[in-house]
PDB file of N, CA, C and O in Angstrom:
ATOM      1  N   MET G   1     117.940 103.179  92.215  1.00  0.00           N
ATOM      2  CA  MET G   1     117.161 102.227  91.477  1.00  0.00           C
ATOM      3  C   MET G   1     118.328 102.222  90.182  1.00  0.00           C
ATOM      4  O   MET G   1     118.417 103.129  89.778  1.00  0.00           O
ATOM      5  N   SER G   2     118.546 101.097  89.801  1.00  0.00           N
ATOM      6  CA  SER G   2     119.328 100.987  88.243  1.00  0.00           C
ATOM      7  C   SER G   2     118.703 101.265  87.252  1.00  0.00           C
ATOM      8  O   SER G   2     117.479 101.384  87.365  1.00  0.00           O
ATOM      9  N   VAL G   3     119.313 101.657  86.201  1.00  0.00           N
ATOM     10  CA  VAL G   3     118.594 102.339  85.034  1.00  0.00           C
ATOM     11  C   VAL G   3     118.224 100.970  84.565  1.00  0.00           C
ATOM     12  O   VAL G   3     116.900 100.992  83.871  1.00  0.00           O
ATOM     13  N   PHE G   4     118.600  99.884  84.497  1.00  0.00           N
ATOM     14  CA  PHE G   4     117.919  98.648  84.042  1.00  0.00           C
ATOM     15  C   PHE G   4     116.676  98.405  84.743  1.00  0.00           C
ATOM     16  O   PHE G   4     115.785  97.979  84.169  1.00  0.00           O
ATOM     17  N   ASP G   5     116.831  98.416  85.890  1.00  0.00           N
ATOM     18  CA  ASP G   5     115.299  98.290  86.599  1.00  0.00           C
ATOM     19  C   ASP G   5     114.424  99.071  86.483  1.00  0.00           C
ATOM     20  O   ASP G   5     113.044  98.748  86.200  1.00  0.00           O
ATOM     21  N   LYS G   6     114.412 100.472  86.229  1.00  0.00           N
ATOM     22  CA  LYS G   6     113.471 101.532  85.661  1.00  0.00           C
ATOM     23  C   LYS G   6     113.188 101.153  84.613  1.00  0.00           C
ATOM     24  O   LYS G   6     111.946 101.274  84.266  1.00  0.00           O
ATOM     25  N   ALA G   7     114.026 100.825  83.704  1.00  0.00           N
ATOM     26  CA  ALA G   7     113.735 100.371  82.324  1.00  0.00           C
ATOM     27  C   ALA G   7     112.620  99.386  82.080  1.00  0.00           C
ATOM     28  O   ALA G   7     111.563  99.364  81.555  1.00  0.00           O
ATOM     29  N   LYS G   8     112.936  98.369  82.925  1.00  0.00           N
ATOM     30  CA  LYS G   8     112.326  96.990  82.947  1.00  0.00           C
ATOM     31  C   LYS G   8     110.944  97.271  83.587  1.00  0.00           C
ATOM     32  O   LYS G   8     109.881  96.840  82.948  1.00  0.00           O
ATOM     33  N   ASP G   9     110.825  98.265  84.585  1.00  0.00           N
ATOM     34  CA  ASP G   9     109.427  98.649  85.252  1.00  0.00           C
ATOM     35  C   ASP G   9     108.686  99.242  84.090  1.00  0.00           C
ATOM     36  O   ASP G   9     107.339  98.862  84.152  1.00  0.00           O
ATOM     37  N   LYS G  10     109.095 100.361  83.612  1.00  0.00           N
ATOM     38  CA  LYS G  10     108.337 101.024  82.495  1.00  0.00           C
ATOM     39  C   LYS G  10     108.043 100.301  81.256  1.00  0.00           C
ATOM     40  O   LYS G  10     107.075 100.285  80.875  1.00  0.00           O
ATOM     41  N   ALA G  11     108.778  99.124  80.912  1.00  0.00           N
ATOM     42  CA  ALA G  11     108.453  98.113  79.794  1.00  0.00           C
ATOM     43  C   ALA G  11     107.632  97.449  80.247  1.00  0.00           C
ATOM     44  O   ALA G  11     106.467  97.289  79.284  1.00  0.00           O
ATOM     45  N   GLU G  12     107.270  97.104  81.284  1.00  0.00           N
ATOM     46  CA  GLU G  12     106.214  96.099  81.924  1.00  0.00           C
ATOM     47  C   GLU G  12     104.975  97.002  81.826  1.00  0.00           C
ATOM     48  O   GLU G  12     104.032  96.201  81.500  1.00  0.00           O
ATOM     49  N   GLN G  13     104.998  98.049  82.373  1.00  0.00           N
ATOM     50  CA  GLN G  13     103.731  99.141  82.250  1.00  0.00           C
ATOM     51  C   GLN G  13     103.410  99.248  80.737  1.00  0.00           C
ATOM     52  O   GLN G  13     102.192  99.351  80.585  1.00  0.00           O
ATOM     53  N   ALA G  14     104.503  99.514  79.995  1.00  0.00           N
ATOM     54  CA  ALA G  14     103.998  99.751  78.578  1.00  0.00           C
ATOM     55  C   ALA G  14     103.188  98.801  77.694  1.00  0.00           C
ATOM     56  O   ALA G  14     102.251  98.554  76.961  1.00  0.00           O
ATOM     57  N   ILE G  15     103.920  97.642  77.991  1.00  0.00           N
ATOM     58  CA  ILE G  15     103.508  96.282  77.417  1.00  0.00           C
ATOM     59  C   ILE G  15     101.773  96.003  78.065  1.00  0.00           C
ATOM     60  O   ILE G  15     101.149  95.702  77.254  1.00  0.00           O
ATOM     61  N   GLY G  16     101.582  96.162  79.258  1.00  0.00           N
ATOM     62  CA  GLY G  16     100.367  96.044  79.941  1.00  0.00           C
ATOM     63  C   GLY G  16      99.537  97.445  79.301  1.00  0.00           C
ATOM     64  O   GLY G  16      98.421  96.667  79.145  1.00  0.00           O
ATOM     65  N   ALA G  17      99.726  98.287  78.937  1.00  0.00           N
ATOM     66  CA  ALA G  17      98.923  99.142  78.451  1.00  0.00           C
ATOM     67  C   ALA G  17      98.479  98.790  76.918  1.00  0.00           C
ATOM     68  O   ALA G  17      97.343  98.993  76.620  1.00  0.00           O
ATOM     69  N   ALA G  18      99.633  98.392  76.351  1.00  0.00           N
ATOM     70  CA  ALA G  18      99.430  97.856  75.034  1.00  0.00           C
ATOM     71  C   ALA G  18      98.033  96.654  74.894  1.00  0.00           C
ATOM     72  O   ALA G  18      97.311  96.580  74.287  1.00  0.00           O
ATOM     73  N   LYS G  19      98.526  95.814  75.850  1.00  0.00           N
ATOM     74  CA  LYS G  19      97.756  94.526  76.068  1.00  0.00           C
ATOM     75  C   LYS G  19      96.269  94.943  76.285  1.00  0.00           C
ATOM     76  O   LYS G  19      95.029  94.466  75.852  1.00  0.00           O
ATOM     77  N   GLU G  20      96.297  96.065  77.369  1.00  0.00           N
ATOM     78  CA  GLU G  20      94.985  96.118  77.647  1.00  0.00           C
ATOM     79  C   GLU G  20      93.842  96.940  76.498  1.00  0.00           C
ATOM     80  O   GLU G  20      92.764  96.637  76.323  1.00  0.00           O
ATOM     81  N   LYS G  21      94.937  97.874  75.839  1.00  0.00           N
ATOM     82  CA  LYS G  21      93.975  98.664  74.635  1.00  0.00           C
ATOM     83  C   LYS G  21      93.420  97.452  73.731  1.00  0.00           C
ATOM     84  O   LYS G  21      92.709  97.384  72.954  1.00  0.00           O
ATOM     85  N   LEU G  22      94.526  96.532  73.347  1.00  0.00           N
ATOM     86  CA  LEU G  22      93.996  95.417  72.294  1.00  0.00           C
ATOM     87  C   LEU G  22      93.125  94.579  72.612  1.00  0.00           C
ATOM     88  O   LEU G  22      92.189  94.364  72.012  1.00  0.00           O
ATOM     89  N   GLY G  23      93.018  94.322  74.288  1.00  0.00           N
ATOM     90  CA  GLY G  23      92.047  93.472  74.734  1.00  0.00           C
ATOM     91  C   GLY G  23      90.655  94.234  74.427  1.00  0.00           C
ATOM     92  O   GLY G  23      89.737  93.730  74.288  1.00  0.00           O
ATOM     93  N   GLU G  24      90.726  95.643  74.728  1.00  0.00           N
ATOM     94  CA  GLU G  24      89.410  96.319  74.748  1.00  0.00           C
ATOM     95  C   GLU G  24      89.110  96.516  73.167  1.00  0.00           C
ATOM     96  O   GLU G  24      87.921  96.218  73.056  1.00  0.00           O
ATOM     97  N   LYS G  25      90.066  96.375  72.404  1.00  0.00           N
ATOM     98  CA  LYS G  25      89.795  96.773  70.900  1.00  0.00           C
ATOM     99  C   LYS G  25      88.951  95.492  70.329  1.00  0.00           C
ATOM    100  O   LYS G  25      88.212  95.428  69.590  1.00  0.00           O
ATOM    101  N   THR G  26      89.428  94.259  70.755  1.00  0.00           N
ATOM    102  CA  THR G  26      89.125  93.023  70.312  1.00  0.00           C
ATOM    103  C   THR G  26      88.007  92.404  71.203  1.00  0.00           C
ATOM    104  O   THR G  26      87.606  91.310  70.979  1.00  0.00           O
ATOM    105  N   ASP G  27      87.581  93.166  71.967  1.00  0.00           N
ATOM    106  CA  ASP G  27      86.426  92.440  72.911  1.00  0.00           C
ATOM    107  C   ASP G  27      86.831  91.407  73.851  1.00  0.00           C
ATOM    108  O   ASP G  27      86.413  90.600  74.252  1.00  0.00           O
ATOM    109  N   ASN G  28      88.504  91.448  74.243  1.00  0.00           N
ATOM    110  CA  ASN G  28      88.892  90.208  75.126  1.00  0.00           C
ATOM    111  C   ASN G  28      89.173  90.725  76.387  1.00  0.00           C
ATOM    112  O   ASN G  28      90.103  91.282  76.582  1.00  0.00           O
ATOM    113  N   GLN G  29      88.329  90.481  77.412  1.00  0.00           N
ATOM    114  CA  GLN G  29      88.199  91.117  78.599  1.00  0.00           C
ATOM    115  C   GLN G  29      89.335  90.343  79.571  1.00  0.00           C
ATOM    116  O   GLN G  29      90.090  90.948  80.181  1.00  0.00           O
ATOM    117  N   ASP G  30      89.960  89.051  79.025  1.00  0.00           N
ATOM    118  CA  ASP G  30      90.835  88.549  79.761  1.00  0.00           C
ATOM    119  C   ASP G  30      92.284  89.244  79.345  1.00  0.00           C
ATOM    120  O   ASP G  30      93.050  89.337  80.151  1.00  0.00           O
ATOM    121  N   LEU G  31      92.365  89.515  77.913  1.00  0.00           N
ATOM    122  CA  LEU G  31      93.487  90.220  77.684  1.00  0.00           C
ATOM    123  C   LEU G  31      93.903  91.673  78.331  1.00  0.00           C
ATOM    124  O   LEU G  31      94.622  92.020  78.758  1.00  0.00           O
ATOM    125  N   ALA G  32      92.588  92.437  78.494  1.00  0.00           N
ATOM    126  CA  ALA G  32      92.459  93.368  78.964  1.00  0.00           C
ATOM    127  C   ALA G  32      92.822  93.534  80.395  1.00  0.00           C
ATOM    128  O   ALA G  32      93.534  94.418  80.900  1.00  0.00           O
ATOM    129  N   ASN G  33      92.086  92.565  81.046  1.00  0.00           N
ATOM    130  CA  ASN G  33      92.546  92.456  82.519  1.00  0.00           C
ATOM    131  C   ASN G  33      93.923  92.347  82.795  1.00  0.00           C
ATOM    132  O   ASN G  33      94.617  92.630  83.858  1.00  0.00           O
ATOM    133  N   SER G  34      94.404  91.410  82.005  1.00  0.00           N
ATOM    134  CA  SER G  34      95.749  91.013  82.251  1.00  0.00           C
ATOM    135  C   SER G  34      96.792  92.164  81.997  1.00  0.00           C
ATOM    136  O   SER G  34      97.876  92.137  82.374  1.00  0.00           O
ATOM    137  N   GLY G  35      96.602  92.824  80.960  1.00  0.00           N
ATOM    138  CA  GLY G  35      97.086  94.218  80.479  1.00  0.00           C
ATOM    139  C   GLY G  35      97.104  94.998  81.891  1.00  0.00           C
ATOM    140  O   GLY G  35      98.145  95.504  82.131  1.00  0.00           O
ATOM    141  N   ARG G  36      96.015  95.216  82.442  1.00  0.00           N
ATOM    142  CA  ARG G  36      95.923  96.017  83.723  1.00  0.00           C
ATOM    143  C   ARG G  36      96.635  95.567  84.676  1.00  0.00           C
ATOM    144  O   ARG G  36      97.489  96.377  85.519  1.00  0.00           O
ATOM    145  N   ALA G  37      96.751  94.308  84.934  1.00  0.00           N
ATOM    146  CA  ALA G  37      97.414  93.568  86.046  1.00  0.00           C
ATOM    147  C   ALA G  37      98.929  94.016  85.644  1.00  0.00           C
ATOM    148  O   ALA G  37      99.606  94.229  86.470  1.00  0.00           O
ATOM    149  N   ASP G  38      99.293  93.705  84.378  1.00  0.00           N
ATOM    150  CA  ASP G  38     100.841  93.953  83.994  1.00  0.00           C
ATOM    151  C   ASP G  38     101.280  95.466  84.429  1.00  0.00           C
ATOM    152  O   ASP G  38     102.459  95.804  85.023  1.00  0.00           O
ATOM    153  N   GLN G  39     100.330  96.532  84.311  1.00  0.00           N
ATOM    154  CA  GLN G  39     100.633  97.686  84.484  1.00  0.00           C
ATOM    155  C   GLN G  39     100.838  98.162  86.051  1.00  0.00           C
ATOM    156  O   GLN G  39     101.982  98.641  86.415  1.00  0.00           O
ATOM    157  N   THR G  40      99.662  97.380  86.705  1.00  0.00           N
ATOM    158  CA  THR G  40      99.947  97.645  88.325  1.00  0.00           C
ATOM    159  C   THR G  40     101.121  96.825  88.815  1.00  0.00           C
ATOM    160  O   THR G  40     101.853  97.477  89.518  1.00  0.00           O
ATOM    161  N   GLU G  41     101.608  95.928  88.265  1.00  0.00           N
ATOM    162  CA  GLU G  41     102.852  94.911  88.608  1.00  0.00           C
ATOM    163  C   GLU G  41     104.039  95.908  88.537  1.00  0.00           C
ATOM    164  O   GLU G  41     104.788  96.084  89.459  1.00  0.00           O
ATOM    165  N   GLY G  42     104.011  96.364  87.507  1.00  0.00           N
ATOM    166  CA  GLY G  42     105.010  97.460  86.873  1.00  0.00           C
ATOM    167  C   GLY G  42     105.247  98.591  87.632  1.00  0.00           C
ATOM    168  O   GLY G  42     106.388  99.048  88.501  1.00  0.00           O
ATOM    169  N   GLU G  43     104.001  99.306  88.213  1.00  0.00           N
ATOM    170  CA  GLU G  43     104.062 100.425  89.020  1.00  0.00           C
ATOM    171  C   GLU G  43     104.302 100.168  90.653  1.00  0.00           C
ATOM    172  O   GLU G  43     105.128 100.925  90.957  1.00  0.00           O
ATOM    173  N   VAL G  44     103.873  99.025  91.139  1.00  0.00           N
ATOM    174  CA  VAL G  44     104.326  98.511  92.240  1.00  0.00           C
ATOM    175  C   VAL G  44     105.817  98.056  92.342  1.00  0.00           C
ATOM    176  O   VAL G  44     106.463  98.583  93.072  1.00  0.00           O
ATOM    177  N   LYS G  45     106.340  97.307  91.459  1.00  0.00           N
ATOM    178  CA  LYS G  45     107.765  97.437  91.409  1.00  0.00           C
ATOM    179  C   LYS G  45     108.536  98.513  91.192  1.00  0.00           C
ATOM    180  O   LYS G  45     109.461  98.631  92.091  1.00  0.00           O
ATOM    181  N   GLU G  46     108.071  99.464  90.545  1.00  0.00           N
ATOM    182  CA  GLU G  46     108.926 100.869  90.245  1.00  0.00           C
ATOM    183  C   GLU G  46     108.852 101.464  91.984  1.00  0.00           C
ATOM    184  O   GLU G  46     109.810 102.047  92.155  1.00  0.00           O
ATOM    185  N   ALA G  47     107.689 101.343  92.586  1.00  0.00           N
ATOM    186  CA  ALA G  47     107.264 102.157  93.792  1.00  0.00           C
ATOM    187  C   ALA G  47     108.549 101.554  94.806  1.00  0.00           C
ATOM    188  O   ALA G  47     108.894 101.959  95.531  1.00  0.00           O
ATOM    189  N   GLY G  48     108.554 100.197  94.759  1.00  0.00           N
ATOM    190  CA  GLY G  48     109.517  99.234  95.820  1.00  0.00           C
ATOM    191  C   GLY G  48     110.729  99.628  95.704  1.00  0.00           C
ATOM    192  O   GLY G  48     111.438  99.991  96.400  1.00  0.00           O
ATOM    193  N   HIS G  49     111.203  99.740  94.183  1.00  0.00           N
ATOM    194  CA  HIS G  49     112.531 100.116  93.887  1.00  0.00           C
ATOM    195  C   HIS G  49     112.757 101.733  94.362  1.00  0.00           C
ATOM    196  O   HIS G  49     113.943 101.954  94.752  1.00  0.00           O
ATOM    197  N   ASP G  50     111.721 102.594  94.294  1.00  0.00           N
ATOM    198  CA  ASP G  50     112.078 103.903  94.774  1.00  0.00           C
ATOM    199  C   ASP G  50     112.085 103.852  96.095  1.00  0.00           C
ATOM    200  O   ASP G  50     113.327 104.508  96.585  1.00  0.00           O
ATOM    201  N   LEU G  51     111.249 103.177  96.982  1.00  0.00           N
ATOM    202  CA  LEU G  51     111.401 103.192  98.331  1.00  0.00           C
ATOM    203  C   LEU G  51     112.762 102.711  98.877  1.00  0.00           C
ATOM    204  O   LEU G  51     113.502 103.071  99.756  1.00  0.00           O
ATOM    205  N   ARG G  52     113.228 101.299  98.143  1.00  0.00           N
ATOM    206  CA  ARG G  52     114.655 101.101  98.476  1.00  0.00           C
ATOM    207  C   ARG G  52     115.727 101.921  98.196  1.00  0.00           C
ATOM    208  O   ARG G  52     116.740 101.799  98.998  1.00  0.00           O
ATOM    209  N   ASP G  53     115.537 102.663  97.104  1.00  0.00           N
ATOM    210  CA  ASP G  53     116.841 103.737  96.909  1.00  0.00           C
ATOM    211  C   ASP G  53     116.563 104.901  97.815  1.00  0.00           C
ATOM    212  O   ASP G  53     117.848 105.188  98.428  1.00  0.00           O
ATOM    213  N   ARG G  54     115.458 105.315  98.184  1.00  0.00           N
ATOM    214  CA  ARG G  54     115.448 106.408  99.399  1.00  0.00           C
ATOM    215  C   ARG G  54     115.747 105.522 100.859  1.00  0.00           C
ATOM    216  O   ARG G  54     116.717 106.520 101.520  1.00  0.00           O
ATOM    217  N   ALA G  55     115.734 104.654 101.052  1.00  0.00           N
ATOM    218  CA  ALA G  55     116.354 103.925 102.161  1.00  0.00           C
ATOM    219  C   ALA G  55     117.636 103.932 102.194  1.00  0.00           C
ATOM    220  O   ALA G  55     118.394 104.196 103.338  1.00  0.00           O
ATOM    221  N   GLU G  56     118.369 103.364 100.933  1.00  0.00           N
ATOM    222  CA  GLU G  56     119.604 103.138 101.106  1.00  0.00           C
ATOM    223  C   GLU G  56     120.487 104.593 101.034  1.00  0.00           C
ATOM    224  O   GLU G  56     121.489 105.056 101.556  1.00  0.00           O
ATOM    225  N   GLY G  57     119.855 105.668 100.691  1.00  0.00           N
ATOM    226  CA  GLY G  57     120.149 107.025 100.723  1.00  0.00           C
ATOM    227  C   GLY G  57     120.396 107.515 102.049  1.00  0.00           C
ATOM    228  O   GLY G  57     121.027 108.213 102.743  1.00  0.00           O
ATOM    229  N   GLY G  58     119.185 107.353 102.724  1.00  0.00           N
ATOM    230  CA  GLY G  58     119.239 107.621 104.305  1.00  0.00           C
ATOM    231  C   GLY G  58     120.125 106.946 105.035  1.00  0.00           C
ATOM    232  O   GLY G  58     120.813 107.747 105.802  1.00  0.00           O
ATOM    233  N   VAL G  59     120.605 105.729 104.847  1.00  0.00           N
ATOM    234  CA  VAL G  59     121.482 104.766 105.481  1.00  0.00           C
ATOM    235  C   VAL G  59     122.862 105.519 105.311  1.00  0.00           C
ATOM    236  O   VAL G  59     123.732 105.697 106.127  1.00  0.00           O
ATOM    237  N   GLN G  60     122.979 105.982 103.930  1.00  0.00           N
ATOM    238  CA  GLN G  60     124.168 106.597 103.400  1.00  0.00           C
ATOM    239  C   GLN G  60     124.330 107.917 104.218  1.00  0.00           C
ATOM    240  O   GLN G  60     125.572 108.324 104.689  1.00  0.00           O
ATOM    241  N   ASP G  61     123.300 108.641 104.368  1.00  0.00           N
ATOM    242  CA  ASP G  61     123.336 110.154 105.046  1.00  0.00           C
ATOM    243  C   ASP G  61     123.975 109.765 106.439  1.00  0.00           C
ATOM    244  O   ASP G  61     124.647 110.661 107.075  1.00  0.00           O
ATOM    245  N   VAL G  62     123.319 108.865 107.290  1.00  0.00           N
ATOM    246  CA  VAL G  62     123.601 108.563 108.590  1.00  0.00           C
ATOM    247  C   VAL G  62     125.061 108.260 108.687  1.00  0.00           C
ATOM    248  O   VAL G  62     125.585 108.553 109.598  1.00  0.00           O
ATOM    249  N   LYS G  63     125.505 107.251 107.915  1.00  0.00           N
ATOM    250  CA  LYS G  63     127.004 107.018 107.596  1.00  0.00           C
ATOM    251  C   LYS G  63     127.846 108.071 107.646  1.00  0.00           C
ATOM    252  O   LYS G  63     128.947 108.378 108.200  1.00  0.00           O
ATOM    253  N   ASP G  64     127.344 108.970 106.662  1.00  0.00           N
ATOM    254  CA  ASP G  64     128.243 110.154 106.390  1.00  0.00           C
ATOM    255  C   ASP G  64     128.206 110.976 107.657  1.00  0.00           C
ATOM    256  O   ASP G  64     129.264 111.740 107.645  1.00  0.00           O
ATOM    257  N   LYS G  65     127.225 110.927 108.129  1.00  0.00           N
ATOM    258  CA  LYS G  65     127.179 112.013 109.704  1.00  0.00           C
ATOM    259  C   LYS G  65     127.999 111.268 110.651  1.00  0.00           C
ATOM    260  O   LYS G  65     128.938 112.388 111.273  1.00  0.00           O
ATOM    261  N   PHE G  66     127.965 110.296 110.651  1.00  0.00           N
ATOM    262  CA  PHE G  66     128.753 109.553 111.912  1.00  0.00           C
ATOM    263  C   PHE G  66     130.260 109.518 111.420  1.00  0.00           C
ATOM    264  O   PHE G  66     131.350 109.786 112.257  1.00  0.00           O
ATOM    265  N   ASN G  67     130.715 109.830 110.106  1.00  0.00           N
ATOM    266  CA  ASN G  67     132.164 109.542 109.481  1.00  0.00           C
ATOM    267  C   ASN G  67     132.699 110.994 109.540  1.00  0.00           C
ATOM    268  O   ASN G  67     134.071 111.191 109.601  1.00  0.00           O
ATOM    269  N   LYS G  68     131.969 112.182 109.982  1.00  0.00           N
ATOM    270  CA  LYS G  68     132.250 113.322 109.858  1.00  0.00           C
ATOM    271  C   LYS G  68     132.775 114.038 111.266  1.00  0.00           C
ATOM    272  O   LYS G  68     132.545 113.482 112.275  1.00  0.00           O
TER     273      LYS G  68
END
């Protein structure tokens, strides 16, 4: 995963956490729920990027074995 993708996913999670806390402090359930959704979306994206990177690494390993 590129550094940019990882930073973007982490930022989305951090923003979601801040929105959730603000929503809880101001008794705004819509904001709190939106924050939780943002956090989950960031986590899912991060997991997807990690999975893609592992798959690319596996493909490269197979290519390396055939080239030797």
